[in-house]
Amino acid sequence: MTQSGAITSKMAENRTFPPPAKFVEQANIKSLDEYRRMYEQSIRQPEEFWGKIAEGFHWFKKWDKVRDWKEPDVKWFVGAKTNVSYNCLDLQIEKGRGNHPAILFEGEPGDVRKITFKELRTEVCKFANVLKKLGVKKGDRVTIYMPMIPELPIAMLACARIGAPHSIIFGGFSATAISDRVGDADSHIIITCDGGWRRGKVVPLKATVDEALEIDRRVKQVVVFKRIGEQAKVTMKAGRDFWWHDLMKEASADCPAEQCDAEDPLFLLYTSGSTGKPKGIKHTTAGYMVYTAFTSKMIFDLKPNDLMWCTADIGWVTGHSYVVYGILQNGVTSLIYEGSPDFPNWERFWTMIEKHKPTVFYTAPTAIRAFMKQGRQLVDKHDLSSLRLLGSVGEPINPEAWMWYHEVVGRKSCPIVDTWWQTETGGILITPLPGITDTKPGSATRPFFGVEPDVVDRSGKTVNVNEGGLLVIRQPWPAMLRTVWGDHDRFKRTYWSDIKGCYFTGDGARRDADGYYWLMGRVDDVLNVSGHRLGTAEVESALVAHEAVAEAAVVGMPHEIKGEGIAAFVTLRKGFTASDELKKALDAHVVKEIGAIARPDQIRFSEALPKTRSGKIMRRLLREIAAGGDVKGDTTTLEDFNVINKLRQDDES
Ligand code: WTA
């Protein structure tokens, strides 16, 4: 565990916003007493609490025991048999929601599709049969690399239907990133598209997959959905590559859902850590299913006629849980948009809200800051009166952005749920409940049911009110990750060894006198760039893989829109000299190794990196230099004072 200094920052924010009376009247939870009672029970008697919640789901066989907890290993609904796709589709159809739209899709070019629960089940069953025919068996990992089109949830749910865990890779990742993940998951099949639309251009997904498969050759089959057509210019390799529509033509629409064990893996999702390559976070079936459905219902206050618009890409955990699994299980329509918020202009989202009338809108602070910059007049031109609830996720929301969201998008009449969680947590852990929580701009407020957070010092002792510390969770919740794929030791080391007896989040936080949590960013070497997680180690290893680079140190820097930007300090090998061309080449190299989300905001060359006598890179110092601030603290342990001086000169030029 390293220390970024983030946990000492303070935020003074005293404004509170009670839920609007009109919202309270209809809210799923409207009494603070009811919350307190339920919360108490969820912590003291978790088995009774979750057992009761789980009654409302479909089980082929009920559990023998609700929770089996032997730190750090937990099992939920032990012995139960269920299927997540059944709960998302068949159960909804049984409840009379068959003709209700499950997905409302708008492509970037403006094409719209509505898919009912019945139609979705048909597509899912057909694709599940396609997978079976290709030889995919229960337990096989299926890699998915697709844009935000309905075939992505169709592919996911088809995997869930046959018990084959999916591993979705965000469409912005590069060929190298794909091959790393395919290799780690030992996956032999990829579902992709000829391409997707982004800012009017074709994102060449299939070509990127082809490149990835040159690096790692284990993949035997590639299924390609035709989203673009002619313009995508794909090449199909006979015997390996198949068109989705060809396979679907012959597939039967009947595919009984596999009876999965409660603890069978549902999916892997790769995320960045403070060291090494991204890790495959493993989520299992029943706990994740129950937790995402219940959080969706309570936090987004879902009702049958809601239209949920979560703008996250399904390639991230937010999309897994709150575009697909949690929302469909409530029989609610999920709005999916393929493209970029600034295409053809910055009014795209507001135009879509006016047209499709979503009731719940869930997005990231980085997007809100980008909209703020464009000015409120672009929002004010549109009728956003369908919205009744707003959500924020992915990074701390600064109070200015919160207020703008509240006043401009929410017209002061929508509660805001600032939801804190992680890929590892599977679902939201700290959040307001919109009908009862008085919100404070910038605070994620209180724990959800079953979640027992604490703020502690490095020895594990609870810190005082308003004192910064490390955020930990004291007992397991149903959607907790079960392991890091293929590396249970890494799971134990990363989450269960820094602070004894609890799950360590990697985040800094403080708790105020009202028991509200204020998240203060990561305390490890993980960056949060536009709400996307990136390990500094990953960017560093991408840089040193370039022939010109001897050593690299990557740190975060404040960024007006992204929240955090990427600053890279680089020393060069003999024979290479610093130049703008080289900067550009390194930039392109990082994009090739990881993807455009990892493109450095600053690359700075130096003769040597500042290190302590024991050889550790002085990251705090680099962060201060990158932020353009003064160099503070004790620098006498530096190996080379000239280094600092040189860097300071660069800073001034
Ligand atoms: C950060 C995204 C403050 C946090 C769901 C966490 C937040 C990391 C919030 C997980 C929030 C997420 N307030 N910080 N509301 N939500 N974070 O795995 O640092 O992509 O550890 O999951 O994002 O990012 P991940």
Short mmCIF file of N, CA, C and O and ligand atoms in Angstrom, two decimals, residues 271-272 316-318 362 365 392-397 417-425 427-428 430 442-444 505-508 518-523 526-528 531-533, ligand 1:
data_model
loop_
_atom_site.label_atom_id
_atom_site.label_comp_id
_atom_site.label_asym_id
_atom_site.label_seq_id
_atom_site.Cartn_x
_atom_site.Cartn_y
_atom_site.Cartn_z
N THR A 271 -9.89 -5.29 -14.23
CA THR A 271 -9.75 -3.93 -13.75
C THR A 271 -8.32 -3.70 -13.28
O THR A 271 -7.59 -4.64 -12.97
N SER A 272 -7.94 -2.42 -13.23
CA SER A 272 -6.56 -2.09 -12.91
C SER A 272 -6.31 -2.08 -11.42
O SER A 272 -7.15 -1.66 -10.64
N TRP A 316 -17.74 -1.58 -18.69
CA TRP A 316 -17.34 -1.30 -17.31
C TRP A 316 -18.37 -1.91 -16.37
O TRP A 316 -19.48 -2.22 -16.77
N VAL A 317 -18.01 -1.99 -15.09
CA VAL A 317 -18.93 -2.65 -14.16
C VAL A 317 -20.26 -1.92 -14.05
O VAL A 317 -21.31 -2.54 -13.87
N THR A 318 -20.24 -0.59 -14.15
CA THR A 318 -21.49 0.17 -14.02
C THR A 318 -22.50 -0.29 -15.07
O THR A 318 -23.69 -0.43 -14.79
N TYR A 362 -28.27 8.37 -15.00
CA TYR A 362 -27.14 7.99 -14.15
C TYR A 362 -25.87 8.18 -14.96
O TYR A 362 -25.69 7.51 -15.98
N PRO A 365 -19.30 12.16 -13.06
CA PRO A 365 -18.92 13.57 -12.87
C PRO A 365 -18.12 14.14 -14.04
O PRO A 365 -18.29 15.31 -14.39
N SER A 392 -24.91 9.72 -9.89
CA SER A 392 -23.52 10.00 -10.24
C SER A 392 -22.67 8.83 -9.79
O SER A 392 -22.93 8.23 -8.74
N VAL A 393 -21.64 8.53 -10.55
CA VAL A 393 -20.80 7.37 -10.21
C VAL A 393 -19.42 7.48 -10.86
O VAL A 393 -19.27 8.12 -11.90
N GLY A 394 -18.44 6.86 -10.24
CA GLY A 394 -17.15 6.66 -10.87
C GLY A 394 -16.00 7.43 -10.26
O GLY A 394 -14.85 7.04 -10.37
N GLU A 395 -16.30 8.55 -9.61
CA GLU A 395 -15.26 9.39 -9.02
C GLU A 395 -15.96 10.35 -8.07
O GLU A 395 -17.18 10.53 -8.15
N PRO A 396 -15.19 10.97 -7.20
CA PRO A 396 -15.84 11.96 -6.32
C PRO A 396 -16.44 13.07 -7.17
O PRO A 396 -15.83 13.49 -8.16
N ILE A 397 -17.64 13.50 -6.83
CA ILE A 397 -18.23 14.61 -7.59
C ILE A 397 -17.94 15.91 -6.83
O ILE A 397 -18.24 16.02 -5.64
N VAL A 417 -28.44 10.81 -6.41
CA VAL A 417 -27.77 9.74 -5.68
C VAL A 417 -26.32 9.65 -6.15
O VAL A 417 -26.06 9.31 -7.30
N ASP A 418 -25.42 10.03 -5.27
CA ASP A 418 -23.98 9.92 -5.56
C ASP A 418 -23.56 8.56 -5.02
O ASP A 418 -23.47 8.36 -3.82
N THR A 419 -23.33 7.62 -5.94
CA THR A 419 -23.17 6.22 -5.55
C THR A 419 -21.70 5.82 -5.57
O THR A 419 -21.04 5.91 -6.60
N TRP A 420 -21.21 5.36 -4.43
CA TRP A 420 -19.82 4.89 -4.36
C TRP A 420 -19.77 3.37 -4.44
O TRP A 420 -20.47 2.69 -3.68
N TRP A 421 -18.95 2.88 -5.32
CA TRP A 421 -18.71 1.43 -5.40
C TRP A 421 -17.55 1.15 -6.31
O TRP A 421 -16.88 2.07 -6.77
N GLN A 422 -17.28 -0.11 -6.60
CA GLN A 422 -16.11 -0.53 -7.36
C GLN A 422 -16.43 -1.78 -8.18
O GLN A 422 -17.38 -2.49 -7.87
N THR A 423 -15.57 -2.05 -9.16
CA THR A 423 -15.71 -3.29 -9.93
C THR A 423 -15.81 -4.47 -8.96
O THR A 423 -16.62 -5.38 -9.15
N GLU A 424 -14.99 -4.44 -7.93
CA GLU A 424 -14.92 -5.54 -6.97
C GLU A 424 -16.21 -5.69 -6.16
O GLU A 424 -16.52 -6.78 -5.68
N THR A 425 -16.92 -4.58 -5.93
CA THR A 425 -18.08 -4.66 -5.04
C THR A 425 -19.32 -5.14 -5.79
O THR A 425 -20.32 -5.46 -5.15
N GLY A 427 -21.84 -4.05 -6.90
CA GLY A 427 -22.99 -3.14 -6.84
C GLY A 427 -22.65 -1.98 -5.91
O GLY A 427 -21.58 -1.95 -5.28
N ILE A 428 -23.60 -1.06 -5.82
CA ILE A 428 -23.40 0.17 -5.04
C ILE A 428 -23.34 -0.14 -3.54
O ILE A 428 -24.19 -0.86 -3.01
N ILE A 430 -22.19 2.61 -1.00
CA ILE A 430 -22.49 3.81 -0.21
C ILE A 430 -23.26 4.77 -1.10
O ILE A 430 -22.81 5.09 -2.21
N GLY A 442 -21.30 16.42 -2.86
CA GLY A 442 -19.94 15.88 -2.73
C GLY A 442 -19.84 14.70 -1.79
O GLY A 442 -18.79 14.07 -1.70
N SER A 443 -20.94 14.36 -1.11
CA SER A 443 -20.89 13.20 -0.21
C SER A 443 -21.74 12.06 -0.75
O SER A 443 -22.87 12.28 -1.19
N ALA A 444 -21.19 10.84 -0.70
CA ALA A 444 -21.98 9.66 -1.11
C ALA A 444 -22.93 9.23 0.03
O ALA A 444 -23.64 8.24 -0.10
N THR A 505 -10.63 -1.09 0.53
CA THR A 505 -11.14 -0.60 -0.75
C THR A 505 -10.08 0.06 -1.63
O THR A 505 -10.29 0.22 -2.83
N GLY A 506 -8.98 0.53 -0.99
CA GLY A 506 -8.01 1.32 -1.76
C GLY A 506 -8.38 2.79 -1.84
O GLY A 506 -7.67 3.58 -2.45
N ASP A 507 -9.50 3.17 -1.23
CA ASP A 507 -9.94 4.57 -1.24
C ASP A 507 -9.71 5.24 0.11
O ASP A 507 -9.79 4.59 1.16
N GLY A 508 -9.48 6.53 0.08
CA GLY A 508 -9.44 7.34 1.29
C GLY A 508 -10.81 7.96 1.52
O GLY A 508 -11.56 8.19 0.56
N TRP A 518 -17.42 10.89 2.93
CA TRP A 518 -16.87 11.77 1.89
C TRP A 518 -15.69 11.04 1.29
O TRP A 518 -14.68 10.85 1.97
N LEU A 519 -15.82 10.63 0.05
CA LEU A 519 -14.75 9.88 -0.60
C LEU A 519 -13.67 10.84 -1.08
O LEU A 519 -13.98 11.91 -1.59
N MET A 520 -12.43 10.43 -0.90
CA MET A 520 -11.33 11.35 -1.22
C MET A 520 -10.36 10.80 -2.25
O MET A 520 -9.22 11.26 -2.33
N GLY A 521 -10.76 9.82 -3.01
CA GLY A 521 -9.87 9.31 -4.07
C GLY A 521 -9.02 8.15 -3.58
O GLY A 521 -9.03 7.78 -2.42
N ARG A 522 -8.28 7.59 -4.52
CA ARG A 522 -7.48 6.40 -4.24
C ARG A 522 -6.28 6.73 -3.37
O ARG A 522 -5.70 7.80 -3.47
N VAL A 523 -5.90 5.79 -2.54
CA VAL A 523 -4.68 5.95 -1.75
C VAL A 523 -3.57 5.05 -2.28
O VAL A 523 -2.51 4.95 -1.70
N VAL A 526 -3.43 3.82 -8.22
CA VAL A 526 -4.46 3.66 -9.24
C VAL A 526 -4.98 5.05 -9.59
O VAL A 526 -5.27 5.84 -8.70
N LEU A 527 -5.05 5.34 -10.88
CA LEU A 527 -5.57 6.64 -11.31
C LEU A 527 -7.04 6.50 -11.65
O LEU A 527 -7.52 5.41 -11.96
N ASN A 528 -7.74 7.62 -11.58
CA ASN A 528 -9.13 7.63 -11.99
C ASN A 528 -9.27 8.71 -13.06
O ASN A 528 -9.42 9.88 -12.77
N GLY A 531 -13.28 8.87 -14.69
CA GLY A 531 -14.07 7.79 -14.10
C GLY A 531 -13.58 6.40 -14.49
O GLY A 531 -14.18 5.40 -14.12
N HIS A 532 -12.49 6.32 -15.26
CA HIS A 532 -11.94 5.01 -15.65
C HIS A 532 -10.71 4.72 -14.83
O HIS A 532 -9.83 5.54 -14.68
N ARG A 533 -10.64 3.49 -14.36
CA ARG A 533 -9.52 3.09 -13.53
C ARG A 533 -8.32 2.69 -14.36
O ARG A 533 -8.45 1.92 -15.30
C1 WTA B 1 -13.98 5.64 -7.48
C2 WTA B 1 -16.78 2.13 -10.73
C3 WTA B 1 -16.06 8.79 -5.19
C4 WTA B 1 -13.31 5.06 -6.24
C5 WTA B 1 -18.18 1.86 -10.15
C6 WTA B 1 -13.38 3.58 -6.48
C7 WTA B 1 -15.91 6.94 -6.55
C8 WTA B 1 -13.19 3.49 -7.98
C9 WTA B 1 -17.31 6.89 -6.67
C10 WTA B 1 -13.81 2.26 -8.56
C11 WTA B 1 -18.08 7.91 -6.01
C12 WTA B 1 -16.45 5.24 -7.77
N1 WTA B 1 -17.40 8.82 -5.28
N2 WTA B 1 -15.30 7.88 -5.81
N3 WTA B 1 -19.41 7.98 -6.10
N4 WTA B 1 -17.62 5.83 -7.44
N5 WTA B 1 -15.42 5.91 -7.26
O1 WTA B 1 -13.84 -0.18 -10.33
O2 WTA B 1 -11.98 5.51 -6.18
O3 WTA B 1 -14.25 1.46 -12.22
O4 WTA B 1 -12.39 2.86 -5.79
O5 WTA B 1 -15.92 1.09 -10.41
O6 WTA B 1 -13.83 4.66 -8.49
O7 WTA B 1 -13.76 2.29 -9.97
P1 WTA B 1 -14.41 1.11 -10.79
#
